[in-house]
Short mmCIF file of C-alpha atoms in Angstrom, two decimals:
data_model
loop_
_atom_site.label_atom_id
_atom_site.label_comp_id
_atom_site.label_asym_id
_atom_site.label_seq_id
_atom_site.Cartn_x
_atom_site.Cartn_y
_atom_site.Cartn_z
CA MET A 782 25.16 -14.14 41.37
CA THR A 783 25.51 -13.85 38.02
CA ALA A 784 24.79 -14.66 33.92
CA GLU A 785 26.90 -16.59 31.79
CA ILE A 786 26.36 -17.82 28.45
CA ALA A 787 27.97 -20.21 25.96
CA ILE A 788 27.02 -20.85 22.92
CA LEU A 789 29.38 -23.61 19.83
CA ASN A 790 29.10 -24.57 16.75
CA LYS A 791 32.39 -26.10 14.90
CA SER A 792 33.63 -22.33 14.10
CA ALA A 793 33.80 -20.73 16.54
CA VAL A 794 32.68 -20.13 20.77
CA ALA A 795 30.99 -16.83 21.81
CA LEU A 796 31.68 -16.66 24.93
CA ALA A 797 28.91 -13.42 27.49
CA ALA A 798 28.85 -11.81 30.66
CA ASP A 799 27.33 -9.46 32.36
CA SER A 800 28.83 -7.82 35.39
CA ALA A 801 27.03 -8.15 38.61
CA VAL A 802 29.38 -8.97 41.40
CA SER A 803 27.09 -9.12 44.55
CA LEU A 804 29.20 -8.37 47.73
CA GLY A 805 27.79 -10.95 50.19
CA THR A 806 24.66 -11.09 51.45
CA SER A 807 24.71 -6.26 52.11
CA GLY A 808 23.20 -7.17 48.66
CA LYS A 809 25.66 -4.49 47.05
CA ILE A 810 26.14 -5.07 43.46
CA PHE A 811 29.63 -3.36 41.50
CA SER A 812 30.46 -3.48 38.19
CA GLY A 813 32.99 -6.52 37.56
CA ASN A 814 35.59 -8.26 35.46
CA LYS A 815 34.28 -12.11 34.58
CA LEU A 816 35.33 -12.93 31.04
CA PHE A 817 39.30 -13.04 30.51
CA ALA A 818 41.29 -14.46 27.80
CA LEU A 819 43.79 -16.94 29.18
CA THR A 820 46.06 -16.78 26.90
CA LYS A 821 47.48 -14.22 24.76
CA TRP A 822 48.31 -16.18 21.90
CA HIS A 823 46.02 -18.73 21.04
CA PRO A 824 42.64 -19.21 21.32
CA VAL A 825 41.22 -19.72 24.62
CA GLY A 826 38.95 -18.22 27.06
CA VAL A 827 37.66 -18.88 30.19
CA MET A 828 34.78 -17.07 32.13
CA ILE A 829 34.48 -17.38 36.27
CA TYR A 830 30.92 -16.62 38.67
CA ASN A 831 29.96 -16.78 42.34
CA ASN A 832 32.68 -15.87 43.86
CA ALA A 833 34.45 -13.76 42.44
CA GLU A 834 38.43 -14.53 44.84
CA TYR A 835 40.23 -17.55 45.10
CA MET A 836 41.84 -18.04 48.81
CA GLY A 837 41.80 -14.88 49.24
CA ILE A 838 42.28 -13.36 46.19
CA PRO A 839 41.19 -11.95 43.32
CA TRP A 840 39.96 -14.31 40.53
CA GLU A 841 40.90 -11.59 38.16
CA THR A 842 44.61 -11.45 39.42
CA ILE A 843 44.89 -15.54 39.64
CA ILE A 844 44.11 -15.33 36.00
CA LYS A 845 46.51 -12.62 34.29
CA ILE A 846 49.70 -14.45 36.44
CA TYR A 847 48.96 -17.69 34.78
CA ARG A 848 48.53 -16.08 31.42
CA LEU A 849 52.02 -14.09 31.54
CA GLU A 850 53.86 -17.69 33.00
CA LEU A 851 51.94 -19.72 30.38
CA GLY A 852 53.31 -17.08 27.61
CA LYS A 853 53.55 -18.59 24.49
CA HIS A 854 53.01 -21.82 24.98
CA ALA A 855 50.36 -23.92 24.02
CA LYS A 856 48.55 -26.72 24.83
CA PRO A 857 47.38 -29.91 22.77
CA SER A 858 43.84 -29.50 24.09
CA ILE A 859 41.07 -27.35 25.95
CA GLN A 860 40.62 -30.45 28.85
CA ASP A 861 44.80 -29.80 28.96
CA TYR A 862 44.42 -26.25 29.73
CA VAL A 863 41.82 -27.17 32.56
CA ASP A 864 44.07 -29.85 34.22
CA ASP A 865 46.89 -26.97 34.35
CA PHE A 866 45.18 -24.11 35.17
CA LEU A 867 43.52 -26.29 38.16
CA THR A 868 47.36 -28.03 38.91
CA TYR A 869 48.18 -24.07 39.43
CA LEU A 870 46.37 -23.20 41.88
CA ILE A 871 48.03 -25.51 44.17
CA SER A 872 51.13 -23.18 44.09
CA ASP A 873 52.17 -22.11 47.54
CA ARG A 874 51.98 -18.55 46.57
CA PHE A 875 48.12 -18.63 45.97
CA SER A 876 47.28 -21.00 49.50
CA THR A 877 49.86 -20.08 51.88
CA GLU A 878 49.48 -21.97 55.55
CA GLU A 879 47.03 -19.49 56.83
CA GLN A 880 45.07 -19.02 53.71
CA VAL A 881 44.22 -22.68 53.83
CA ASN A 882 43.11 -23.47 57.96
CA ASN A 883 40.94 -20.03 56.50
CA ASN A 884 39.24 -21.89 53.55
CA PHE A 885 38.90 -25.41 55.84
CA LEU A 886 37.30 -23.54 58.72
CA GLU A 887 34.80 -20.49 56.52
CA ILE A 888 33.43 -24.20 54.56
CA ALA A 889 33.21 -25.30 57.90
CA ASN A 890 31.16 -22.02 59.57
CA ASP A 891 29.33 -22.05 56.56
CA GLU A 892 28.41 -25.76 56.97
CA PHE A 893 26.83 -24.72 60.33
CA LYS A 894 24.84 -21.85 59.52
CA LYS A 895 22.93 -24.10 57.30
CA ILE A 896 22.40 -26.15 59.98
CA TRP A 897 21.37 -23.42 61.47
CA ARG A 898 19.12 -21.70 59.34
CA THR A 899 17.26 -24.49 59.21
CA VAL A 900 16.52 -24.83 62.92
CA LYS A 901 15.66 -21.72 63.29
CA GLU A 902 13.02 -22.57 60.72
CA ASN A 903 11.32 -24.80 62.80
CA GLU A 904 11.21 -23.45 65.74
CA ARG A 905 8.96 -22.13 67.75
CA LYS A 906 8.67 -19.57 70.52
CA SER A 907 8.23 -21.25 73.61
CA LEU A 908 10.61 -24.07 72.75
CA SER A 909 12.36 -25.63 75.96
CA VAL A 910 16.61 -26.28 75.79
CA GLN A 911 15.42 -29.39 75.91
CA GLY A 912 13.28 -29.42 73.18
CA ARG A 913 16.11 -27.24 71.33
CA ASN A 914 18.41 -29.65 71.58
CA GLU A 915 15.50 -32.66 70.47
CA LEU A 916 14.77 -29.99 67.36
CA ILE A 917 18.81 -29.65 67.04
CA ALA A 918 19.27 -33.94 67.03
CA ARG A 919 16.81 -34.49 64.49
CA ILE A 920 17.83 -31.31 62.04
CA VAL A 921 22.00 -32.56 62.13
CA LYS A 922 19.61 -36.76 61.75
CA GLU A 923 17.95 -35.47 58.63
CA ARG A 924 20.95 -33.45 57.41
CA LEU A 925 22.73 -36.91 57.64
CA LEU A 926 21.07 -38.84 55.60
CA GLU A 927 20.64 -36.44 53.44
CA LEU A 928 24.43 -36.77 52.23
CA ASN A 929 24.64 -40.41 52.58
CA GLU A 930 21.43 -40.96 50.20
CA ASN A 931 23.09 -37.63 48.09
CA ALA A 932 26.44 -37.08 48.29
CA ASP A 933 29.08 -38.63 45.94
CA GLU A 934 33.08 -38.72 47.60
CA SER A 935 34.74 -35.98 45.90
CA GLU A 936 37.84 -37.72 43.68
CA SER A 937 39.91 -34.24 44.13
CA ILE A 938 40.69 -34.32 47.55
CA GLN A 939 40.64 -38.45 48.44
CA ASN A 940 44.11 -38.11 49.50
CA SER A 941 43.44 -35.78 52.58
CA ASP A 942 42.96 -36.81 55.90
CA ILE A 943 40.36 -35.33 56.91
CA GLU A 944 40.60 -36.73 60.60
CA THR A 945 43.41 -35.11 61.10
CA LEU A 946 42.64 -31.78 59.97
CA VAL A 947 38.97 -32.17 62.12
CA SER A 948 41.65 -32.78 65.25
CA LYS A 949 43.86 -29.81 63.86
CA TYR A 950 41.08 -27.56 63.86
CA ARG A 951 38.79 -28.72 66.81
CA SER A 952 39.33 -25.94 69.46
CA GLN A 953 38.66 -23.40 66.85
CA ILE A 954 35.54 -25.57 65.06
CA ASP A 955 33.82 -26.32 68.85
CA GLU A 956 34.84 -22.02 68.88
CA LEU A 957 32.16 -22.22 65.52
CA ILE A 958 29.83 -24.47 67.57
CA GLU A 959 28.97 -22.04 70.69
CA GLN A 960 28.57 -19.42 68.51
CA ILE A 961 26.42 -20.71 65.91
CA PHE A 962 24.45 -23.21 68.01
CA HIS A 963 24.38 -21.35 71.69
CA GLY A 964 27.28 -23.95 72.48
CA PRO A 965 27.17 -25.24 75.81
CA LYS A 966 23.57 -25.16 75.61
CA VAL A 967 24.52 -28.71 72.78
CA THR A 968 24.97 -31.51 73.98
CA GLU A 969 27.97 -33.28 73.59
CA SER A 970 25.73 -36.60 71.49
CA ILE A 971 25.29 -33.11 68.58
CA LYS A 972 28.43 -32.21 68.12
CA SER A 973 29.27 -35.12 67.39
CA GLY A 974 26.69 -35.47 64.87
CA ILE A 975 27.88 -31.90 63.75
CA LEU A 976 31.89 -32.82 63.05
CA LYS A 977 30.32 -36.45 61.28
CA ILE A 978 28.36 -33.96 59.08
CA LEU A 979 31.84 -31.74 58.78
CA ARG A 980 33.89 -34.25 57.65
CA ILE A 981 31.03 -36.50 55.48
CA SER A 982 30.35 -32.99 53.06
CA ILE A 983 34.60 -31.83 53.32
CA LYS A 984 34.87 -35.52 51.83
CA SER A 985 32.09 -35.87 49.34
CA GLY A 986 31.77 -33.39 46.02
CA GLN A 987 29.34 -31.46 47.68
CA MET A 988 29.95 -27.48 47.50
CA SER A 989 30.48 -25.52 50.20
CA GLY A 990 28.24 -21.78 49.21
CA ARG A 991 31.53 -19.97 48.97
CA TYR A 992 32.21 -22.15 45.37
CA THR A 993 33.69 -20.49 42.09
CA GLY A 994 32.49 -21.78 38.65
CA ILE A 995 35.40 -21.75 35.93
CA VAL A 996 34.80 -22.30 31.86
CA ILE A 997 37.42 -22.82 30.23
CA ALA A 998 36.46 -22.34 26.31
CA GLY A 999 37.75 -23.01 22.63
CA PHE A 1000 40.36 -25.09 20.61
CA GLY A 1001 43.71 -26.95 21.63
CA ASP A 1002 46.31 -27.09 19.50
CA GLU A 1003 45.49 -30.25 18.61
CA GLU A 1004 41.14 -29.23 18.02
CA ILE A 1005 40.19 -28.79 14.64
CA PHE A 1006 36.65 -27.67 16.68
CA PRO A 1007 35.83 -26.02 19.74
CA SER A 1008 35.77 -27.69 23.42
CA ILE A 1009 33.71 -26.02 27.32
CA TYR A 1010 34.75 -27.61 29.82
CA GLU A 1011 32.94 -26.35 33.10
CA VAL A 1012 34.85 -27.04 36.53
CA VAL A 1013 33.72 -25.71 40.04
CA VAL A 1014 36.23 -25.36 42.87
CA ASP A 1015 36.33 -25.04 46.35
CA GLY A 1016 39.98 -24.01 46.85
CA MET A 1017 42.18 -26.34 49.72
CA ILE A 1018 41.90 -28.73 51.85
CA GLY A 1019 45.12 -29.73 53.72
CA LYS A 1020 47.10 -30.12 50.50
CA ASN A 1021 44.41 -31.22 47.88
CA LEU A 1022 42.45 -29.00 45.81
CA LYS A 1023 38.97 -29.98 45.40
CA TYR A 1024 37.45 -29.56 42.67
CA LYS A 1025 34.45 -31.15 40.59
CA LEU A 1026 34.21 -31.50 36.22
CA GLN A 1027 30.36 -30.07 36.39
CA GLN A 1028 30.08 -30.81 33.26
CA LYS A 1029 32.12 -30.51 29.23
CA CYS A 1030 30.71 -30.27 25.68
CA GLN A 1031 33.48 -31.69 22.86
CA ILE A 1032 31.65 -29.94 19.33
CA GLY A 1033 32.52 -32.57 16.06
CA GLN A 1034 31.97 -35.40 18.75
CA ASP A 1035 28.31 -34.68 21.22
CA THR A 1036 27.58 -32.29 18.47
CA ASP A 1037 27.03 -29.68 16.22
CA ALA A 1038 26.25 -26.53 18.20
CA ALA A 1039 24.95 -25.98 21.61
CA VAL A 1040 23.58 -23.28 23.44
CA ILE A 1041 25.28 -23.39 27.30
CA PRO A 1042 23.73 -21.31 30.48
CA PHE A 1043 25.93 -20.64 34.10
CA ALA A 1044 24.47 -19.55 37.61
CA GLN A 1045 21.22 -18.36 36.24
CA GLY A 1046 20.61 -19.56 33.16
CA GLU A 1047 16.57 -20.02 33.83
CA MET A 1048 15.57 -17.39 31.06
CA VAL A 1049 18.03 -19.25 27.92
CA ASN A 1050 16.42 -22.69 29.46
CA ARG A 1051 13.25 -21.00 28.90
CA PHE A 1052 14.04 -19.59 25.13
CA MET A 1053 15.41 -22.89 24.31
CA GLU A 1054 12.77 -25.48 25.70
CA GLY A 1055 10.01 -23.77 25.93
CA VAL A 1056 9.30 -23.51 28.78
CA ASP A 1057 10.21 -22.72 32.12
CA PRO A 1058 13.00 -25.64 34.44
CA GLU A 1059 10.70 -24.46 37.75
CA PHE A 1060 7.50 -25.03 36.46
CA LEU A 1061 8.31 -28.54 34.80
CA LYS A 1062 9.96 -29.58 38.49
CA PHE A 1063 6.22 -28.16 40.22
CA LEU A 1064 4.36 -30.44 36.93
CA GLN A 1065 6.16 -33.56 37.86
CA PHE A 1066 5.93 -32.70 41.60
CA THR A 1067 2.28 -32.22 41.10
CA THR A 1068 1.17 -35.52 38.99
CA LYS A 1069 2.44 -37.39 41.17
CA ASN A 1070 1.24 -36.91 44.10
CA ILE A 1071 -2.07 -36.32 41.77
CA MET A 1072 -1.48 -39.98 40.19
CA ASN A 1073 -0.60 -41.60 44.34
CA ASP A 1074 -4.54 -39.50 45.34
CA PHE A 1075 -6.47 -40.97 42.65
CA GLY A 1076 -5.27 -44.30 42.98
CA ARG A 1077 -6.21 -44.52 46.61
CA THR A 1078 -9.51 -43.06 45.69
CA VAL A 1079 -9.71 -46.00 42.78
CA ARG A 1080 -8.58 -48.29 45.61
CA ASP A 1081 -11.04 -46.94 48.63
CA GLU A 1082 -14.19 -47.26 45.98
CA ALA A 1083 -13.22 -51.08 45.03
CA ASN A 1084 -13.83 -51.14 48.10
CA GLN A 1085 -10.31 -53.41 48.48
CA HIS A 1086 -10.50 -55.61 45.22
CA TYR A 1087 -7.72 -55.33 44.26
CA ASN A 1088 -5.06 -56.26 47.21
CA HIS A 1089 -2.86 -52.72 46.55
CA ASN A 1090 -1.27 -50.81 49.63
CA ASN A 1091 0.26 -47.30 49.68
CA GLU A 1092 3.62 -48.81 48.27
CA THR A 1093 2.33 -49.67 44.55
CA ILE A 1094 0.45 -46.69 44.26
CA GLU A 1095 3.42 -44.72 45.80
CA SER A 1096 5.70 -46.97 42.61
CA LEU A 1097 3.22 -46.61 39.90
CA SER A 1098 2.14 -43.66 40.15
CA LYS A 1099 5.81 -42.64 40.37
CA VAL A 1100 6.49 -44.45 36.46
CA MET A 1101 3.29 -42.76 35.53
CA THR A 1102 4.93 -39.54 36.20
CA GLN A 1103 8.79 -40.27 34.71
CA ASN A 1104 6.65 -41.57 31.59
CA LEU A 1105 4.91 -37.98 31.15
CA HIS A 1106 8.36 -36.12 32.16
CA GLU A 1107 10.18 -37.75 29.28
CA ILE A 1108 6.45 -37.35 27.10
CA LEU A 1109 7.05 -33.44 28.34
CA MET A 1110 11.14 -33.05 27.70
CA ASN A 1111 10.82 -34.91 23.67
CA TYR A 1112 8.34 -32.98 22.92
CA CYS A 1113 10.51 -29.56 24.64
CA GLN A 1114 13.43 -31.31 21.94
CA ALA A 1115 11.95 -31.55 19.32
CA ASN A 1116 9.86 -28.60 18.63
CA PHE A 1117 12.11 -26.08 20.86
CA VAL A 1118 15.53 -26.90 21.46
CA GLN A 1119 16.80 -28.41 17.81
CA PRO A 1120 15.37 -25.96 15.73
CA VAL A 1121 17.48 -23.34 17.30
CA THR A 1122 20.39 -25.83 17.37
CA GLN A 1123 20.02 -26.76 13.89
CA VAL A 1124 20.25 -22.93 12.90
CA ILE A 1125 23.28 -21.88 15.42
CA ARG A 1126 25.10 -25.10 13.56
CA HIS A 1127 25.39 -22.50 10.55
CA LEU A 1128 26.11 -19.17 12.34
CA PRO A 1129 28.02 -17.00 11.49
CA LYS A 1130 30.98 -15.70 14.67
CA GLU A 1131 28.85 -12.48 14.66
CA GLU A 1132 25.92 -13.55 15.07
CA LEU A 1133 27.06 -16.11 17.42
CA GLY A 1134 28.48 -13.59 19.62
CA GLY A 1135 24.33 -11.27 19.58
CA MET A 1136 22.43 -13.61 19.83
CA ALA A 1137 24.67 -15.07 23.64
CA GLU A 1138 24.65 -10.92 24.63
CA SER A 1139 20.79 -11.21 23.77
CA LEU A 1140 20.39 -13.80 25.81
CA VAL A 1141 22.23 -11.91 28.75
CA SER A 1142 20.71 -9.36 28.36
CA LEU A 1143 17.16 -11.43 28.46
CA THR A 1144 18.03 -12.52 32.02
CA SER A 1145 18.58 -8.94 33.25
CA LEU A 1146 15.61 -8.17 32.15
CA LYS A 1147 13.75 -10.57 34.04
CA ARG A 1148 15.50 -9.70 37.05
CA ARG A 1149 15.33 -5.72 36.73
CA VAL A 1150 10.92 -6.86 36.72
CA SER A 1151 10.67 -8.93 39.19
CA PHE A 1152 10.52 -8.75 42.94
CA GLU A 1153 14.11 -10.41 43.23
CA GLN A 1154 16.82 -9.37 43.56
CA GLU A 1155 19.08 -8.02 40.64
CA THR A 1156 22.14 -9.73 40.87
CA VAL A 1157 21.98 -9.90 36.93
CA GLY A 1158 22.61 -6.79 35.33
CA GLY A 1159 25.41 -3.89 33.76
CA PRO A 1160 27.55 -4.03 30.40
CA VAL A 1161 27.60 -7.29 28.84
CA ASP A 1162 31.15 -8.24 27.76
CA VAL A 1163 31.49 -10.64 24.45
CA ALA A 1164 33.69 -12.53 23.03
CA ILE A 1165 34.11 -14.58 19.82
CA ILE A 1166 37.68 -17.20 20.45
CA SER A 1167 37.90 -19.66 16.70
CA LYS A 1168 40.66 -21.49 15.77
CA GLY A 1169 42.10 -18.54 12.36
CA GLU A 1170 40.94 -15.55 14.58
CA GLY A 1171 41.79 -16.51 17.85
CA PHE A 1172 39.67 -14.71 21.16
CA ILE A 1173 38.57 -11.37 20.05
CA TRP A 1174 36.47 -8.96 21.68
CA GLN A 1175 33.36 -7.51 20.24
CA LYS A 1176 32.15 -5.75 23.10
CA ARG A 1177 34.37 -4.77 26.37
CA LYS A 1178 34.16 -2.50 29.35
CA HIS A 1179 36.86 -1.04 30.76
CA TYR A 1180 36.52 1.38 33.40
CA PHE A 1181 38.88 4.25 31.89
CA GLU A 1182 37.94 6.10 28.67
CA VAL A 1183 40.25 4.29 26.43
CA THR A 1184 39.41 7.47 23.61
CA LEU A 1185 41.23 9.81 26.58
CA ASN A 1186 44.37 7.11 27.10
CA PRO A 1187 45.84 6.55 23.59
CA SER A 1188 49.10 6.11 25.20
CA TYR A 1189 47.28 2.14 26.91
CA LEU A 1190 46.25 1.14 22.74
CA ASN A 1191 49.88 2.32 21.99
CA ARG A 1192 51.44 0.33 24.53
CA GLN A 1193 49.35 -3.22 23.93
CA ILE A 1194 50.91 -2.85 20.43
CA VAL A 1195 54.42 -2.11 21.84
CA ASP A 1196 53.88 -5.18 23.98
CA VAL A 1197 52.83 -7.94 20.55
CA TYR A 1198 56.05 -6.96 19.58
CA ARG A 1199 57.83 -7.04 22.23
CA GLY A 1200 56.10 -10.02 24.42
CA GLY A 1201 56.17 -7.58 27.14
CA LYS A 1202 55.45 -10.18 29.94
CA LEU A 1203 56.20 -6.04 32.31
CA ASN A 1204 53.40 -4.24 30.64
CA GLU A 1205 51.35 -6.80 30.35
CA ILE A 1206 50.54 -7.65 34.54
CA GLN A 1207 50.56 -3.31 35.04
CA PHE A 1208 47.91 -2.46 32.90
CA GLY A 1209 45.50 -5.04 33.13
CA LEU A 1210 45.28 -6.60 29.84
#
């Protein structure tokens, strides 16, 4: 994972990202780049988080090739940059038939393993084959119910024929089921349920664990104030790119200032709201249970003079809990969030960058002094984007010592005057 921050006011956007890149489930952490200029000529930046690759290709490579081909061409708005970049990802060179096949099967593998982990968490050691199949059937049924209740359909892949894709990969899917669920012991009824889960989850707006978050921010050519878009991408499904707009913020239209965390943003939320979101969830859950217990106790003590059943009590407790949660959130907004955003409205560019870096560093410190895996850390890259100066690095790490490579700096100067595409690719700008 990672920690990334965007801070916006009417003058500029500050983007900050840590450098920690985790290798799968091995726990190994490496240093990597997550913050880039989307164009060398205009005030637009991009950050990525979670999966560092798209269809097996590093995002850094894709972004720099896109930047090269975009050249000096400007888009009217940040939304236009987002739409153009997503369209660019559908290119055949980034999604060969083999890559598309692998992506589908890897998504299926992730979904099957998610079900299997739930089975193992509930499985008893002495469970018979029949009992085990009954447990799997129950877990599959619960997962189907969850998807039907919570999963909205993804607009981006509505034209994909999922039935045809499942039929195309049926033999590989059956092999995956056998490997993960020890297939010969799994009934055809269970297999049918697992395949139904696969169809619904792929068609839904839910992303697999292999998704990538893309954050594009800055100024379009016709925009006076900055805006930011967050999109999550799950790769190609058939001939369509599966993606979802996660959130957007347009300064001057929605608000005058904003602090937006991405990926692991718990410390930013604590700083901005004065309370941890997980604690608020715990408080809401606990309050609901207390209200339920209180209502039942009152009913029992009153010898049921009031004919309130459990459903009525739970309904009332739900409303009361929601009201309490709303009161708490309003308090947080008035006493924590609004005072900070009022100051951010007037912060100069360099202060925006310093604040963004501090919030990323705060998340890294929290990980370091807790028993959680240190998935945030390393040098923090900071960029400030403004309408006049464009994309400016305030802090940036290099894998080499810049002072030992004067030819590197010379090439940048030459590249600016020549618009040299070859230099930009060769030397990783």
